[in-house]
PDB file of C-alpha atoms in Angstrom:
ATOM      1  CA  UNK A   1      51.493  31.667   9.211  1.00 67.00           C
ATOM      2  CA  UNK A   2      53.646  31.734  12.334  1.00 74.00           C
ATOM      3  CA  UNK A   3      54.386  28.373  13.922  1.00 84.00           C
ATOM      4  CA  UNK A   4      54.999  28.155  17.656  1.00 91.00           C
ATOM      5  CA  UNK A   5      58.631  27.750  18.739  1.00 91.00           C
ATOM      6  CA  UNK A   6      57.745  24.455  20.425  1.00 94.00           C
ATOM      7  CA  UNK A   7      56.434  23.045  17.128  1.00 95.00           C
ATOM      8  CA  UNK A   8      59.484  24.289  15.212  1.00 95.00           C
ATOM      9  CA  UNK A   9      61.795  22.722  17.808  1.00 96.00           C
ATOM     10  CA  UNK A  10      59.841  19.456  17.691  1.00 97.00           C
ATOM     11  CA  UNK A  11      60.137  19.303  13.887  1.00 97.00           C
ATOM     12  CA  UNK A  12      63.855  20.074  14.109  1.00 97.00           C
ATOM     13  CA  UNK A  13      64.414  17.423  16.775  1.00 97.00           C
ATOM     14  CA  UNK A  14      62.673  14.791  14.639  1.00 97.00           C
ATOM     15  CA  UNK A  15      64.705  15.673  11.541  1.00 97.00           C
ATOM     16  CA  UNK A  16      67.941  15.761  13.552  1.00 96.00           C
ATOM     17  CA  UNK A  17      67.224  12.385  15.106  1.00 96.00           C
ATOM     18  CA  UNK A  18      66.432  10.830  11.715  1.00 95.00           C
ATOM     19  CA  UNK A  19      69.717  12.020  10.257  1.00 94.00           C
ATOM     20  CA  UNK A  20      72.078  11.537  13.209  1.00 95.00           C
ATOM     21  CA  UNK A  21      70.293   8.808  15.228  1.00 94.00           C
ATOM     22  CA  UNK A  22      70.450  10.876  18.412  1.00 95.00           C
ATOM     23  CA  UNK A  23      68.579  13.749  20.018  1.00 93.00           C
ATOM     24  CA  UNK A  24      69.965  17.288  19.644  1.00 93.00           C
ATOM     25  CA  UNK A  25      71.532  18.815  22.736  1.00 89.00           C
ATOM     26  CA  UNK A  26      70.595  22.153  24.228  1.00 92.00           C
ATOM     27  CA  UNK A  27      67.371  22.857  22.346  1.00 95.00           C
ATOM     28  CA  UNK A  28      65.114  25.396  24.053  1.00 95.00           C
ATOM     29  CA  UNK A  29      62.888  28.370  23.344  1.00 95.00           C
ATOM     30  CA  UNK A  30      63.965  31.834  24.479  1.00 95.00           C
ATOM     31  CA  UNK A  31      60.741  33.572  23.465  1.00 93.00           C
ATOM     32  CA  UNK A  32      58.237  33.387  20.616  1.00 90.00           C
ATOM     33  CA  UNK A  33      60.847  34.371  17.990  1.00 93.00           C
ATOM     34  CA  UNK A  34      64.153  33.004  19.296  1.00 95.00           C
ATOM     35  CA  UNK A  35      65.471  29.524  20.166  1.00 96.00           C
ATOM     36  CA  UNK A  36      68.751  28.105  21.402  1.00 96.00           C
ATOM     37  CA  UNK A  37      70.166  25.212  19.347  1.00 95.00           C
ATOM     38  CA  UNK A  38      73.430  23.631  20.496  1.00 90.00           C
ATOM     39  CA  UNK A  39      74.435  26.864  22.199  1.00 91.00           C
ATOM     40  CA  UNK A  40      73.622  29.088  19.212  1.00 94.00           C
ATOM     41  CA  UNK A  41      70.768  31.571  19.329  1.00 96.00           C
ATOM     42  CA  UNK A  42      68.671  31.701  16.166  1.00 96.00           C
ATOM     43  CA  UNK A  43      65.278  32.846  14.977  1.00 96.00           C
ATOM     44  CA  UNK A  44      62.516  30.281  14.650  1.00 95.00           C
ATOM     45  CA  UNK A  45      62.260  30.876  10.893  1.00 94.00           C
ATOM     46  CA  UNK A  46      66.000  30.092  10.570  1.00 96.00           C
ATOM     47  CA  UNK A  47      65.430  26.865  12.485  1.00 97.00           C
ATOM     48  CA  UNK A  48      62.638  25.952  10.060  1.00 96.00           C
ATOM     49  CA  UNK A  49      65.069  26.424   7.157  1.00 97.00           C
ATOM     50  CA  UNK A  50      67.697  24.342   8.946  1.00 97.00           C
ATOM     51  CA  UNK A  51      65.088  21.619   9.505  1.00 97.00           C
ATOM     52  CA  UNK A  52      64.312  21.530   5.781  1.00 97.00           C
ATOM     53  CA  UNK A  53      68.023  21.211   5.009  1.00 98.00           C
ATOM     54  CA  UNK A  54      68.368  18.319   7.461  1.00 97.00           C
ATOM     55  CA  UNK A  55      65.429  16.544   5.840  1.00 97.00           C
ATOM     56  CA  UNK A  56      66.979  17.007   2.385  1.00 97.00           C
ATOM     57  CA  UNK A  57      70.261  15.542   3.659  1.00 96.00           C
ATOM     58  CA  UNK A  58      68.371  12.615   5.180  1.00 96.00           C
ATOM     59  CA  UNK A  59      66.558  11.910   1.896  1.00 95.00           C
ATOM     60  CA  UNK A  60      69.849  12.063   0.002  1.00 93.00           C
ATOM     61  CA  UNK A  61      71.518   9.667   2.441  1.00 91.00           C
ATOM     62  CA  UNK A  62      68.619   7.232   1.985  1.00 90.00           C
ATOM     63  CA  UNK A  63      68.958   7.454  -1.818  1.00 89.00           C
ATOM     64  CA  UNK A  64      72.701   6.837  -1.555  1.00 87.00           C
ATOM     65  CA  UNK A  65      72.152   3.875   0.742  1.00 84.00           C
ATOM     66  CA  UNK A  66      69.586   2.334  -1.625  1.00 82.00           C
ATOM     67  CA  UNK A  67      71.963   2.844  -4.524  1.00 87.00           C
ATOM     68  CA  UNK A  68      74.746   0.997  -2.733  1.00 84.00           C
ATOM     69  CA  UNK A  69      72.443  -1.876  -1.806  1.00 82.00           C
ATOM     70  CA  UNK A  70      71.172  -2.103  -5.384  1.00 86.00           C
ATOM     71  CA  UNK A  71      74.724  -2.270  -6.732  1.00 85.00           C
ATOM     72  CA  UNK A  72      75.633  -4.981  -4.221  1.00 86.00           C
ATOM     73  CA  UNK A  73      72.579  -7.025  -5.170  1.00 86.00           C
ATOM     74  CA  UNK A  74      73.430  -6.762  -8.887  1.00 86.00           C
ATOM     75  CA  UNK A  75      77.029  -7.743  -8.169  1.00 87.00           C
ATOM     76  CA  UNK A  76      75.961 -10.811  -6.181  1.00 86.00           C
ATOM     77  CA  UNK A  77      73.568 -11.846  -8.967  1.00 85.00           C
ATOM     78  CA  UNK A  78      76.381 -11.765 -11.523  1.00 83.00           C
ATOM     79  CA  UNK A  79      78.852 -13.739  -9.453  1.00 75.00           C
TER      80      UNK A  79
END
């Protein structure tokens, strides 16, 4: 199933904003198969893959953050 470039860009923008706490710059559709992302031209299917990678990085950063908080809580309980 082919997803519209606007939908792919929207998904990417949401993932980018979650991870970096800011909107991506220079994100626009060229046609139904190509988009511009931060000055680089890429296919929409490549942008979908990049979006999945960003979401994986976001999930990992959340796991790391929870781990740090858990260790701090345990440390405070023992002191």
